[in-house]
PDB file of C-alpha atoms in Angstrom:
ATOM      1  CA  MET A   1      -1.606  19.030  15.379  1.00  0.00           C
ATOM      2  CA  THR A   2      -2.652  17.062  12.281  1.00  0.00           C
ATOM      3  CA  ILE A   3       0.058  16.398   9.747  1.00  0.00           C
ATOM      4  CA  THR A   4      -1.190  16.633   6.117  1.00  0.00           C
ATOM      5  CA  LEU A   5       0.327  14.366   3.624  1.00  0.00           C
ATOM      6  CA  ASP A   6       0.736  15.645  -0.013  1.00  0.00           C
ATOM      7  CA  GLY A   7       3.391  13.417  -1.301  1.00  0.00           C
ATOM      8  CA  HIS A   8       6.120  16.180  -1.239  1.00  0.00           C
ATOM      9  CA  SER A   9       6.411  17.744   2.178  1.00  0.00           C
ATOM     10  CA  LEU A  10       7.001  14.879   4.610  1.00  0.00           C
ATOM     11  CA  THR A  11       9.982  15.220   6.787  1.00  0.00           C
ATOM     12  CA  VAL A  12      11.984  13.011   9.194  1.00  0.00           C
ATOM     13  CA  GLU A  13      10.486  15.160  12.213  1.00  0.00           C
ATOM     14  CA  LYS A  14       6.878  14.530  10.904  1.00  0.00           C
ATOM     15  CA  VAL A  15       7.543  10.863  10.478  1.00  0.00           C
ATOM     16  CA  ALA A  16       8.722  10.681  14.131  1.00  0.00           C
ATOM     17  CA  GLN A  17       5.698  12.538  15.303  1.00  0.00           C
ATOM     18  CA  VAL A  18       3.366  10.044  13.705  1.00  0.00           C
ATOM     19  CA  ALA A  19       5.434   6.922  14.290  1.00  0.00           C
ATOM     20  CA  ARG A  20       6.438   7.667  17.890  1.00  0.00           C
ATOM     21  CA  GLY A  21       4.081  10.482  19.118  1.00  0.00           C
ATOM     22  CA  ASN A  22       0.815   8.942  17.384  1.00  0.00           C
ATOM     23  CA  GLU A  23       0.154  12.252  15.764  1.00  0.00           C
ATOM     24  CA  LYS A  24      -3.002  12.159  13.537  1.00  0.00           C
ATOM     25  CA  ILE A  25      -2.618  12.513   9.815  1.00  0.00           C
ATOM     26  CA  THR A  26      -4.904  13.695   6.851  1.00  0.00           C
ATOM     27  CA  ILE A  27      -4.388  13.554   3.082  1.00  0.00           C
ATOM     28  CA  HIS A  28      -4.321  16.840   1.141  1.00  0.00           C
ATOM     29  CA  PRO A  29      -7.330  17.078  -1.148  1.00  0.00           C
ATOM     30  CA  GLU A  30      -5.030  17.665  -4.185  1.00  0.00           C
ATOM     31  CA  ALA A  31      -3.207  14.302  -3.244  1.00  0.00           C
ATOM     32  CA  MET A  32      -6.581  12.607  -3.167  1.00  0.00           C
ATOM     33  CA  LYS A  33      -7.435  14.039  -6.561  1.00  0.00           C
ATOM     34  CA  ARG A  34      -4.283  12.611  -7.990  1.00  0.00           C
ATOM     35  CA  ILE A  35      -4.964   9.217  -6.482  1.00  0.00           C
ATOM     36  CA  LYS A  36      -8.474   9.191  -7.834  1.00  0.00           C
ATOM     37  CA  LYS A  37      -7.293  10.281 -11.314  1.00  0.00           C
ATOM     38  CA  CYS A  38      -4.764   7.609 -11.510  1.00  0.00           C
ATOM     39  CA  ARG A  39      -7.351   4.890 -10.435  1.00  0.00           C
ATOM     40  CA  ASP A  40      -9.774   6.235 -12.970  1.00  0.00           C
ATOM     41  CA  LEU A  41      -7.112   5.865 -15.710  1.00  0.00           C
ATOM     42  CA  LEU A  42      -6.526   2.313 -14.558  1.00  0.00           C
ATOM     43  CA  GLU A  43     -10.159   1.465 -14.472  1.00  0.00           C
ATOM     44  CA  GLU A  44     -10.475   2.803 -18.160  1.00  0.00           C
ATOM     45  CA  LYS A  45      -7.612   0.483 -19.204  1.00  0.00           C
ATOM     46  CA  ILE A  46      -9.139  -2.448 -17.404  1.00  0.00           C
ATOM     47  CA  LYS A  47     -12.508  -1.791 -18.976  1.00  0.00           C
ATOM     48  CA  LYS A  48     -10.905  -1.643 -22.465  1.00  0.00           C
ATOM     49  CA  ARG A  49      -9.076  -4.899 -21.688  1.00  0.00           C
ATOM     50  CA  GLU A  50      -5.808  -3.308 -22.132  1.00  0.00           C
ATOM     51  CA  VAL A  51      -2.807  -5.479 -20.769  1.00  0.00           C
ATOM     52  CA  VAL A  52      -1.440  -3.917 -17.531  1.00  0.00           C
ATOM     53  CA  TYR A  53       1.421  -5.615 -15.810  1.00  0.00           C
ATOM     54  CA  GLY A  54       0.567  -6.954 -12.429  1.00  0.00           C
ATOM     55  CA  VAL A  55      -3.063  -6.006 -12.797  1.00  0.00           C
ATOM     56  CA  ASN A  56      -4.293  -8.510 -15.369  1.00  0.00           C
ATOM     57  CA  THR A  57      -0.958 -10.245 -16.011  1.00  0.00           C
ATOM     58  CA  GLY A  58       1.158 -12.444 -13.888  1.00  0.00           C
ATOM     59  CA  ILE A  59       4.290 -10.955 -12.493  1.00  0.00           C
ATOM     60  CA  GLY A  60       8.080 -11.900 -12.984  1.00  0.00           C
ATOM     61  CA  GLU A  61       8.397 -14.917 -15.188  1.00  0.00           C
ATOM     62  CA  LEU A  62       4.627 -14.997 -15.601  1.00  0.00           C
ATOM     63  CA  SER A  63       4.357 -11.447 -16.953  1.00  0.00           C
ATOM     64  CA  GLU A  64       3.439 -12.802 -20.420  1.00  0.00           C
ATOM     65  CA  VAL A  65       0.450 -14.583 -18.863  1.00  0.00           C
ATOM     66  CA  VAL A  66      -2.755 -12.476 -19.350  1.00  0.00           C
ATOM     67  CA  LEU A  67      -5.431 -13.308 -16.795  1.00  0.00           C
ATOM     68  CA  THR A  68      -9.055 -13.877 -17.516  1.00  0.00           C
ATOM     69  CA  GLN A  69     -11.627 -11.530 -16.153  1.00  0.00           C
ATOM     70  CA  GLU A  70     -12.542 -14.161 -13.390  1.00  0.00           C
ATOM     71  CA  GLN A  71      -8.808 -14.515 -12.468  1.00  0.00           C
ATOM     72  CA  VAL A  72      -8.321 -10.768 -12.246  1.00  0.00           C
ATOM     73  CA  GLY A  73     -11.069 -10.549  -9.514  1.00  0.00           C
ATOM     74  CA  LYS A  74      -8.998 -12.917  -7.305  1.00  0.00           C
ATOM     75  CA  TYR A  75      -5.458 -12.195  -8.389  1.00  0.00           C
ATOM     76  CA  GLN A  76      -4.697  -8.991  -6.247  1.00  0.00           C
ATOM     77  CA  ARG A  77      -5.787 -10.842  -3.027  1.00  0.00           C
ATOM     78  CA  TYR A  78      -3.687 -13.942  -3.855  1.00  0.00           C
ATOM     79  CA  LEU A  79      -0.674 -11.765  -4.812  1.00  0.00           C
ATOM     80  CA  ILE A  80      -0.735 -10.284  -1.369  1.00  0.00           C
ATOM     81  CA  TYR A  81      -1.195 -13.761   0.245  1.00  0.00           C
ATOM     82  CA  SER A  82       1.769 -15.141  -1.646  1.00  0.00           C
ATOM     83  CA  HIS A  83       4.255 -12.315  -0.572  1.00  0.00           C
ATOM     84  CA  ALA A  84       3.021 -12.022   3.076  1.00  0.00           C
ATOM     85  CA  ALA A  85       5.550 -14.561   4.209  1.00  0.00           C
ATOM     86  CA  GLY A  86       7.898 -13.360   6.980  1.00  0.00           C
ATOM     87  CA  TYR A  87       9.900 -14.796   9.845  1.00  0.00           C
ATOM     88  CA  GLY A  88      11.769 -13.490  12.893  1.00  0.00           C
ATOM     89  CA  LYS A  89      10.777 -10.933  15.449  1.00  0.00           C
ATOM     90  CA  PRO A  90       8.103  -8.395  14.594  1.00  0.00           C
ATOM     91  CA  PHE A  91       9.242  -4.926  13.871  1.00  0.00           C
ATOM     92  CA  SER A  92       8.407  -2.311  16.673  1.00  0.00           C
ATOM     93  CA  ILE A  93       5.262  -0.486  16.428  1.00  0.00           C
ATOM     94  CA  ASP A  94       6.908   2.852  15.583  1.00  0.00           C
ATOM     95  CA  VAL A  95       8.875   1.233  12.645  1.00  0.00           C
ATOM     96  CA  VAL A  96       5.626  -0.194  11.330  1.00  0.00           C
ATOM     97  CA  ARG A  97       3.830   3.144  11.696  1.00  0.00           C
ATOM     98  CA  ALA A  98       6.656   4.896   9.894  1.00  0.00           C
ATOM     99  CA  ALA A  99       6.430   2.343   7.065  1.00  0.00           C
ATOM    100  CA  ILE A 100       2.668   2.775   6.669  1.00  0.00           C
ATOM    101  CA  LEU A 101       3.128   6.523   6.733  1.00  0.00           C
ATOM    102  CA  SER A 102       5.780   6.451   4.095  1.00  0.00           C
ATOM    103  CA  ARG A 103       3.659   4.194   1.903  1.00  0.00           C
ATOM    104  CA  ILE A 104       0.696   6.567   2.127  1.00  0.00           C
ATOM    105  CA  ASN A 105       2.973   9.476   1.253  1.00  0.00           C
ATOM    106  CA  CYS A 106       4.204   7.625  -1.742  1.00  0.00           C
ATOM    107  CA  HIS A 107       0.730   6.970  -2.864  1.00  0.00           C
ATOM    108  CA  CYS A 108      -0.050  10.709  -2.545  1.00  0.00           C
ATOM    109  CA  HIS A 109       1.917  11.281  -5.717  1.00  0.00           C
ATOM    110  CA  GLY A 110      -0.946   9.496  -7.652  1.00  0.00           C
ATOM    111  CA  HIS A 111       1.074   7.093  -9.559  1.00  0.00           C
ATOM    112  CA  SER A 112      -0.026   3.737  -7.975  1.00  0.00           C
ATOM    113  CA  GLY A 113      -3.458   3.177  -9.415  1.00  0.00           C
ATOM    114  CA  LEU A 114      -4.960   2.014  -6.135  1.00  0.00           C
ATOM    115  CA  ARG A 115      -8.369   2.791  -5.049  1.00  0.00           C
ATOM    116  CA  PRO A 116      -8.630   5.940  -2.792  1.00  0.00           C
ATOM    117  CA  VAL A 117     -10.357   3.821  -0.147  1.00  0.00           C
ATOM    118  CA  VAL A 118      -6.985   1.839   0.257  1.00  0.00           C
ATOM    119  CA  VAL A 119      -5.160   5.123   1.259  1.00  0.00           C
ATOM    120  CA  GLU A 120      -7.980   6.256   3.424  1.00  0.00           C
ATOM    121  CA  THR A 121      -8.049   2.944   5.193  1.00  0.00           C
ATOM    122  CA  LEU A 122      -4.245   3.078   5.896  1.00  0.00           C
ATOM    123  CA  MET A 123      -4.739   6.696   7.267  1.00  0.00           C
ATOM    124  CA  GLU A 124      -7.511   5.527   9.482  1.00  0.00           C
ATOM    125  CA  MET A 125      -5.238   2.667  10.787  1.00  0.00           C
ATOM    126  CA  LEU A 126      -2.661   5.069  11.706  1.00  0.00           C
ATOM    127  CA  ASN A 127      -5.141   7.575  13.281  1.00  0.00           C
ATOM    128  CA  LYS A 128      -6.795   4.783  15.425  1.00  0.00           C
ATOM    129  CA  GLY A 129      -3.586   3.074  16.434  1.00  0.00           C
ATOM    130  CA  VAL A 130      -4.053  -0.118  14.335  1.00  0.00           C
ATOM    131  CA  THR A 131      -0.664  -1.505  13.683  1.00  0.00           C
ATOM    132  CA  PRO A 132      -0.069  -4.733  11.886  1.00  0.00           C
ATOM    133  CA  VAL A 133       2.459  -7.265  12.992  1.00  0.00           C
ATOM    134  CA  VAL A 134       5.274  -7.284  10.371  1.00  0.00           C
ATOM    135  CA  CYS A 135       8.255  -9.563  10.570  1.00  0.00           C
ATOM    136  CA  GLU A 136      11.727  -8.339  10.466  1.00  0.00           C
ATOM    137  CA  LYS A 137      12.768 -10.921   7.835  1.00  0.00           C
ATOM    138  CA  GLY A 138      11.344 -12.632   4.852  1.00  0.00           C
ATOM    139  CA  SER A 139      11.653 -10.374   1.767  1.00  0.00           C
ATOM    140  CA  VAL A 140      10.581 -11.504  -1.695  1.00  0.00           C
ATOM    141  CA  GLY A 141      12.227 -10.050  -4.868  1.00  0.00           C
ATOM    142  CA  ALA A 142      14.527  -7.306  -5.621  1.00  0.00           C
ATOM    143  CA  CYS A 143      12.724  -4.441  -3.912  1.00  0.00           C
ATOM    144  CA  GLY A 144      13.284  -5.780  -0.433  1.00  0.00           C
ATOM    145  CA  ASP A 145       9.862  -4.483   0.840  1.00  0.00           C
ATOM    146  CA  LEU A 146       7.381  -6.844  -0.864  1.00  0.00           C
ATOM    147  CA  SER A 147       6.985  -9.050   2.030  1.00  0.00           C
ATOM    148  CA  PRO A 148       6.689  -6.332   4.753  1.00  0.00           C
ATOM    149  CA  MET A 149       4.204  -4.394   2.668  1.00  0.00           C
ATOM    150  CA  ALA A 150       2.139  -7.555   1.941  1.00  0.00           C
ATOM    151  CA  GLN A 151       2.028  -8.338   5.749  1.00  0.00           C
ATOM    152  CA  MET A 152       0.904  -4.732   6.189  1.00  0.00           C
ATOM    153  CA  ALA A 153      -1.853  -5.081   3.546  1.00  0.00           C
ATOM    154  CA  LEU A 154      -3.363  -8.132   5.196  1.00  0.00           C
ATOM    155  CA  VAL A 155      -4.898  -5.948   7.992  1.00  0.00           C
ATOM    156  CA  PRO A 156      -7.110  -3.690   5.731  1.00  0.00           C
ATOM    157  CA  MET A 157      -8.151  -6.861   3.798  1.00  0.00           C
ATOM    158  CA  GLY A 158      -9.432  -8.270   7.205  1.00  0.00           C
ATOM    159  CA  GLU A 159      -6.921 -11.025   7.125  1.00  0.00           C
ATOM    160  CA  GLY A 160      -3.977  -9.924   9.532  1.00  0.00           C
TER     161      GLY A 160
END
């Protein structure tokens, strides 16, 4: 049975089926429409050179720094590199799979602005059993998940 993610109906039981039972997933077409719509909106803002925090500005104390077009092209990659610092033992495979699944489900709301191919790649990683090594310790910032999510993001970038 394939589990369909829509951003609203993911249950603990379904997380366990994917994380521990290697159940396949798919993304509901309406969720993909939301993801694409949000990305299109972000692309328009970028094209109009509107200032968008974390996209064409620095973050944190550097939030007032507006990046040049050349810097924007490299910034997202460097942002992931700078946060992908971890230490300690790696999380178990099922924990990392659950985290990836949760992140995909979050993106299905269509509020992230990421390219649809990112969600599709994360889905394929789960479906093909590709699991990044994510360290148990080493968070950056108040959210607590920046470091683990950055470590996860290295794999689809071809870096992890």
